[in-house]
Each structure stands twice: as C-alpha cells, then as structure tokens.
Amino acid sequence: MDKLGIAIIGLRMGYSHFQNARSLKNANLVAVCDLDEELTERTQREYQVPFATTRFEEVLERDDVHVVSITTPDYLHLPHTLAALEAGKHVLIEKPMALNVAECEVMVNKAREKNLKLMVAHVCRFYDFFAQVKRWSEDGTLGKPYYIETSYLHNYEVIPGYDGWRYDPEKRHPFVGGACHAVDLARWLGGDIEEVHAYGNHFNIPQQKWEDHIIANVKFANGAIGRIMNSSGCAHPYNIECEVWGTNGSIAGDNTRDTAQLALRQTGYSKWLSYPKPTMAKAIASELSHFVNCIVEDKTPLIDGADGAKTIATCWAVIESIATGQPQKVRNDF
C-alpha cells in the first residue's frame, strides 16, 4: 500500500486528531465516526472524508482502514480497543488508556496476541519543551536527576462531558482521567515509580464524587523521589508543569508559558536563567506521525500498551494510598 488509512472514532475529543491526521505524509484520513449523526455528516461534507458513519462496526469492516484513533470517553476505551484489535487494526488510544489496571492488561494481551501496534496518546511526551527536559535529563546537562515534580491543573466544573460522564464514579476517576498526564510525564522523565504515598481533599466540585485535589509523593526505582499534583476543580488556568532537579542543574517550566527557568552549576546557580521555549507546539501532529512511522517501520511506539498500563497502575496506587492512608507499591510488570 502507498499510505495507511486512518479512522477517527469520536469527533469531539478527536477533532484535533482529525485535523492533524489530514496532513500526514504516509497516511490518509479515510473514515470518521461519531454517535452524533449531524456532526459526523457535517465533518464528512466540509472536509471531504471518504467515509462517515455513526456505527463503529462499519469502520472496522473496511479494508482501507489500517489504523484506528480512538478518542471516545474513557469508559469506552476497553471495548473499542479490543474490537479494533480483533478486526486487525493498529490502535492509537487517547489517554487515559483505560479505567483501571485490569482493563489495561486485557488490552496489552490482545495487542500482543494479534501482533498489532497499540499506543497511548500521552501528548506531553511530544511537547518540545518537555522533550528538551528529557534530553537534558539523559545527556548530562542536568546531571543525575534526583527530584522530579509534575502537575496537571485543569478545572472540570464546566466540562462534565456528554450526560455528565466525567462526574460518574463508574465511568471516570479524575486522577486517572486527568492526572495521567502528570503521572506519565513524571514516569517518562524519571523512570518507573515503585511506591507512592498520597493525600486528597474535596472542596470544589460537589457533583464529582472523588477528591478534586490530590498530591502524591513518589519514589522512583532509580532512587529519585518526586511529587505529582492534580487539581480538577481549581481556580487556576489550565497548565501542565514540570520541574527536574539534577546534580548539575535544575529546570522548571510548563506547556503554556513562553519561558522556563534554568539553573546550571557551570554558569553559577545562584540565579535563575530565563530559557525561551515554545508554548505547546504541534504536539498531536508529532504524536500521530510517530505512531504511523512506528507501523511503517515496525518499531515499538514511544508509549506502547505496557508503558501505558504502568501509568494507570501508578494512578490507582495513588488512589489506594488516599483510601488507606498508607504507602502503596506500584505494579510495573506488564
């Protein structure tokens, strides 16, 4: 085949996937699907997508669909992913990978059974600034990282989701659904997390049944320590933040401001240096391109199923720590 055929499932969260899929060099957008018939038809008409439907099964029946990007609500990730893999399609699944660890394990095993690519869309790994921090954490610029801090701040008061699914405790835990951004970023920068100890409180969103502010101390397998924070009801602009403290330097920045703060031993670390950086960049375009290239070149995606499952396992260890008041070990064997 000359190009892979991509289908986007879910046109609300999937709108950004849809826009970026149209510009890929080695893939074509061939199908879109959403339960909203008017939205589906309008998208097909305005952007001349070859096929549009409200029935997920019809997408999976098509021979011109090789890759399925699943951007449906969290509680549908498991059934949609399993159906796509069973139909022989490679799957890019929006974060969070699934609701819990058991669902992740089923998805990982199915992808292995079918010998298909499964990638979790943890977009932070594709932001230019966070990627630069990753490089400096590995090439000696910052030295050996010993403390990593990340946070995901996003007020969900006015975005309950269709039929309020984001507030339904059976369909979403806010730490899994939102803080997985911060958890995955911390894991990417620091490696596997082996233990957590967390606290949470509930001050801001009464209709949300879980804690709306959570903070977790974490211990990495390599000896580093850190902290992860999530606030889903905060009076604070949306932001994803990270700090890495290393033996040769420290850096602090986020995805929305145009500068970060850097201190290095070799330049004198008594004052912060202002480091110019892009804000968010075109991360989803890079994410999609990476996954398609992994399929074409038969490479393991940056966030494969096993890696995505470790992030969900870390999230649930945090939730269990809040419930028990005790530190919790994190499962990393997927």
Tab-separated table of C-alpha atoms in Angstrom, residues 37-197:
chain	number	residue	atom	x	y	z
A	37	GLU	CA	-25.083	11.952	13.128
A	38	GLU	CA	-25.252	15.665	12.286
A	39	LEU	CA	-21.653	16.219	13.436
A	40	THR	CA	-20.456	13.178	11.500
A	41	GLU	CA	-22.186	14.203	8.288
A	42	ARG	CA	-21.035	17.812	8.576
A	43	THR	CA	-17.430	16.728	9.125
A	44	GLN	CA	-17.531	14.454	6.102
A	45	ARG	CA	-19.085	17.137	3.930
A	46	GLU	CA	-16.834	20.019	4.994
A	47	TYR	CA	-13.575	18.081	4.802
A	48	GLN	CA	-14.428	15.569	2.068
A	49	VAL	CA	-13.713	12.492	4.170
A	50	PRO	CA	-14.386	9.359	2.060
A	51	PHE	CA	-16.490	7.537	4.676
A	52	ALA	CA	-18.537	8.631	7.688
A	53	THR	CA	-20.832	6.659	9.957
A	54	THR	CA	-22.383	6.546	13.410
A	55	ARG	CA	-21.658	2.816	13.682
A	56	PHE	CA	-18.206	1.834	14.919
A	57	GLU	CA	-18.625	-1.660	13.473
A	58	GLU	CA	-18.844	-0.278	9.945
A	59	VAL	CA	-15.435	1.341	10.313
A	60	LEU	CA	-13.843	-1.928	11.399
A	61	GLU	CA	-15.290	-3.758	8.393
A	62	ARG	CA	-13.433	-1.543	5.914
A	63	ASP	CA	-10.291	-2.857	4.220
A	64	ASP	CA	-8.959	0.676	3.663
A	65	VAL	CA	-8.784	1.310	7.433
A	66	HIS	CA	-5.449	0.187	8.899
A	67	VAL	CA	-5.183	2.494	11.912
A	68	VAL	CA	-7.933	3.466	14.340
A	69	SER	CA	-7.550	6.543	16.548
A	70	ILE	CA	-9.946	6.085	19.469
A	71	THR	CA	-10.903	9.351	21.167
A	72	THR	CA	-14.155	8.298	22.798
A	73	PRO	CA	-14.928	8.769	26.539
A	74	ASP	CA	-12.689	6.877	28.970
A	75	TYR	CA	-15.177	4.130	29.810
A	76	LEU	CA	-15.403	3.102	26.140
A	77	HIS	CA	-11.680	2.670	25.596
A	78	LEU	CA	-11.603	-1.017	26.505
A	79	PRO	CA	-14.446	-2.269	24.255
A	80	HIS	CA	-13.443	-0.036	21.337
A	81	THR	CA	-9.776	-1.023	21.542
A	82	LEU	CA	-10.497	-4.736	21.798
A	83	ALA	CA	-12.892	-4.604	18.841
A	84	ALA	CA	-10.384	-2.715	16.704
A	85	LEU	CA	-7.529	-5.083	17.549
A	86	GLU	CA	-9.755	-8.101	16.919
A	87	ALA	CA	-10.503	-6.638	13.489
A	88	GLY	CA	-6.787	-6.390	12.728
A	89	LYS	CA	-6.384	-2.635	13.145
A	90	HIS	CA	-3.487	-0.829	14.821
A	91	VAL	CA	-4.790	1.376	17.643
A	92	LEU	CA	-3.885	4.808	18.955
A	93	ILE	CA	-5.906	5.224	22.143
A	94	GLU	CA	-6.458	8.608	23.775
A	95	LYS	CA	-5.386	8.920	27.357
A	96	PRO	CA	-6.218	7.528	29.832
A	97	MET	CA	-5.535	4.105	28.384
A	98	ALA	CA	-8.421	2.574	30.367
A	99	LEU	CA	-10.357	2.885	33.606
A	100	ASN	CA	-8.219	0.503	35.637
A	101	VAL	CA	-5.287	-1.899	35.628
A	102	ALA	CA	-7.343	-4.985	34.774
A	103	GLU	CA	-8.652	-3.331	31.595
A	104	CYS	CA	-5.126	-2.306	30.597
A	105	GLU	CA	-3.877	-5.860	30.997
A	106	VAL	CA	-6.587	-7.190	28.681
A	107	MET	CA	-5.694	-4.578	26.055
A	108	VAL	CA	-1.952	-5.293	26.269
A	109	ASN	CA	-2.504	-9.026	25.909
A	110	LYS	CA	-4.841	-8.612	22.940
A	111	ALA	CA	-2.342	-6.396	21.080
A	112	ARG	CA	0.389	-8.981	21.671
A	113	GLU	CA	-1.884	-11.823	20.595
A	114	LYS	CA	-2.725	-10.038	17.339
A	115	ASN	CA	0.831	-8.700	16.798
A	116	LEU	CA	-0.523	-5.181	16.322
A	117	LYS	CA	0.712	-1.779	17.453
A	118	LEU	CA	-1.029	-0.216	20.444
A	119	MET	CA	-0.028	3.266	21.562
A	120	VAL	CA	-1.434	5.522	24.279
A	121	ALA	CA	-1.729	9.199	23.298
A	122	HIS	CA	0.196	10.785	26.169
A	123	VAL	CA	0.794	14.021	24.321
A	124	CYS	CA	3.158	15.570	26.899
A	125	ARG	CA	5.970	13.433	25.540
A	126	PHE	CA	5.663	15.296	22.244
A	127	TYR	CA	5.725	18.863	23.577
A	128	ASP	CA	9.019	20.447	22.508
A	129	PHE	CA	9.873	21.764	25.971
A	130	PHE	CA	9.202	18.509	27.814
A	131	ALA	CA	11.205	16.641	25.162
A	132	GLN	CA	14.105	19.066	25.761
A	133	VAL	CA	13.917	18.416	29.508
A	134	LYS	CA	14.028	14.691	28.753
A	135	ARG	CA	17.167	15.112	26.624
A	136	TRP	CA	18.882	17.219	29.291
A	137	SER	CA	17.951	14.610	31.897
A	138	GLU	CA	19.789	11.980	29.882
A	139	ASP	CA	22.764	13.758	28.265
A	140	GLY	CA	24.351	15.098	31.463
A	141	THR	CA	23.227	18.715	31.128
A	142	LEU	CA	21.230	18.443	34.359
A	143	GLY	CA	23.418	15.681	35.751
A	144	LYS	CA	21.682	12.808	37.511
A	145	PRO	CA	18.038	13.725	38.301
A	146	TYR	CA	17.197	13.197	41.961
A	147	TYR	CA	13.866	15.064	42.254
A	148	ILE	CA	11.027	15.336	39.721
A	149	GLU	CA	7.793	17.242	40.192
A	150	THR	CA	4.839	17.379	37.784
A	151	SER	CA	1.302	18.713	37.974
A	152	TYR	CA	-1.892	18.712	35.937
A	153	LEU	CA	-4.174	21.650	36.688
A	154	HIS	CA	-7.473	21.682	34.809
A	155	ASN	CA	-10.837	22.845	36.124
A	156	TYR	CA	-13.641	20.437	35.139
A	157	GLU	CA	-16.536	22.443	36.608
A	158	VAL	CA	-17.894	23.388	33.183
A	159	ILE	CA	-16.853	20.310	31.175
A	160	PRO	CA	-18.781	17.393	32.689
A	161	GLY	CA	-18.885	15.577	29.338
A	162	TYR	CA	-21.884	14.224	27.462
A	163	ASP	CA	-24.548	13.209	30.017
A	164	GLY	CA	-22.102	14.164	32.782
A	165	TRP	CA	-19.931	11.091	32.311
A	166	ARG	CA	-16.864	12.806	33.791
A	167	TYR	CA	-18.681	13.047	37.144
A	168	ASP	CA	-19.866	9.430	37.122
A	169	PRO	CA	-17.638	7.403	39.505
A	170	GLU	CA	-18.320	4.272	37.452
A	171	LYS	CA	-17.033	5.937	34.278
A	172	ARG	CA	-14.106	8.075	35.413
A	173	HIS	CA	-11.810	8.827	38.294
A	174	PRO	CA	-10.416	12.376	37.896
A	175	PHE	CA	-6.903	11.309	38.869
A	176	VAL	CA	-6.904	8.588	36.215
A	177	GLY	CA	-8.631	10.708	33.588
A	178	GLY	CA	-6.671	13.926	34.099
A	179	ALA	CA	-3.596	13.373	36.239
A	180	CYS	CA	-2.415	10.557	33.976
A	181	HIS	CA	-0.786	13.457	32.037
A	182	ALA	CA	1.358	14.388	35.043
A	183	VAL	CA	1.965	10.761	36.046
A	184	ASP	CA	3.134	9.757	32.576
A	185	LEU	CA	5.365	12.833	32.299
A	186	ALA	CA	6.974	12.023	35.658
A	187	ARG	CA	7.487	8.396	34.637
A	188	TRP	CA	8.994	9.417	31.294
A	189	LEU	CA	11.465	11.766	32.956
A	190	GLY	CA	12.288	9.612	35.983
A	191	GLY	CA	11.557	6.007	35.014
A	192	ASP	CA	9.280	3.522	36.731
A	193	ILE	CA	7.678	4.607	40.008
A	194	GLU	CA	7.822	1.859	42.630
A	195	GLU	CA	5.957	3.400	45.587
A	196	VAL	CA	3.555	6.281	46.296
A	197	HIS	CA	2.054	7.975	49.351
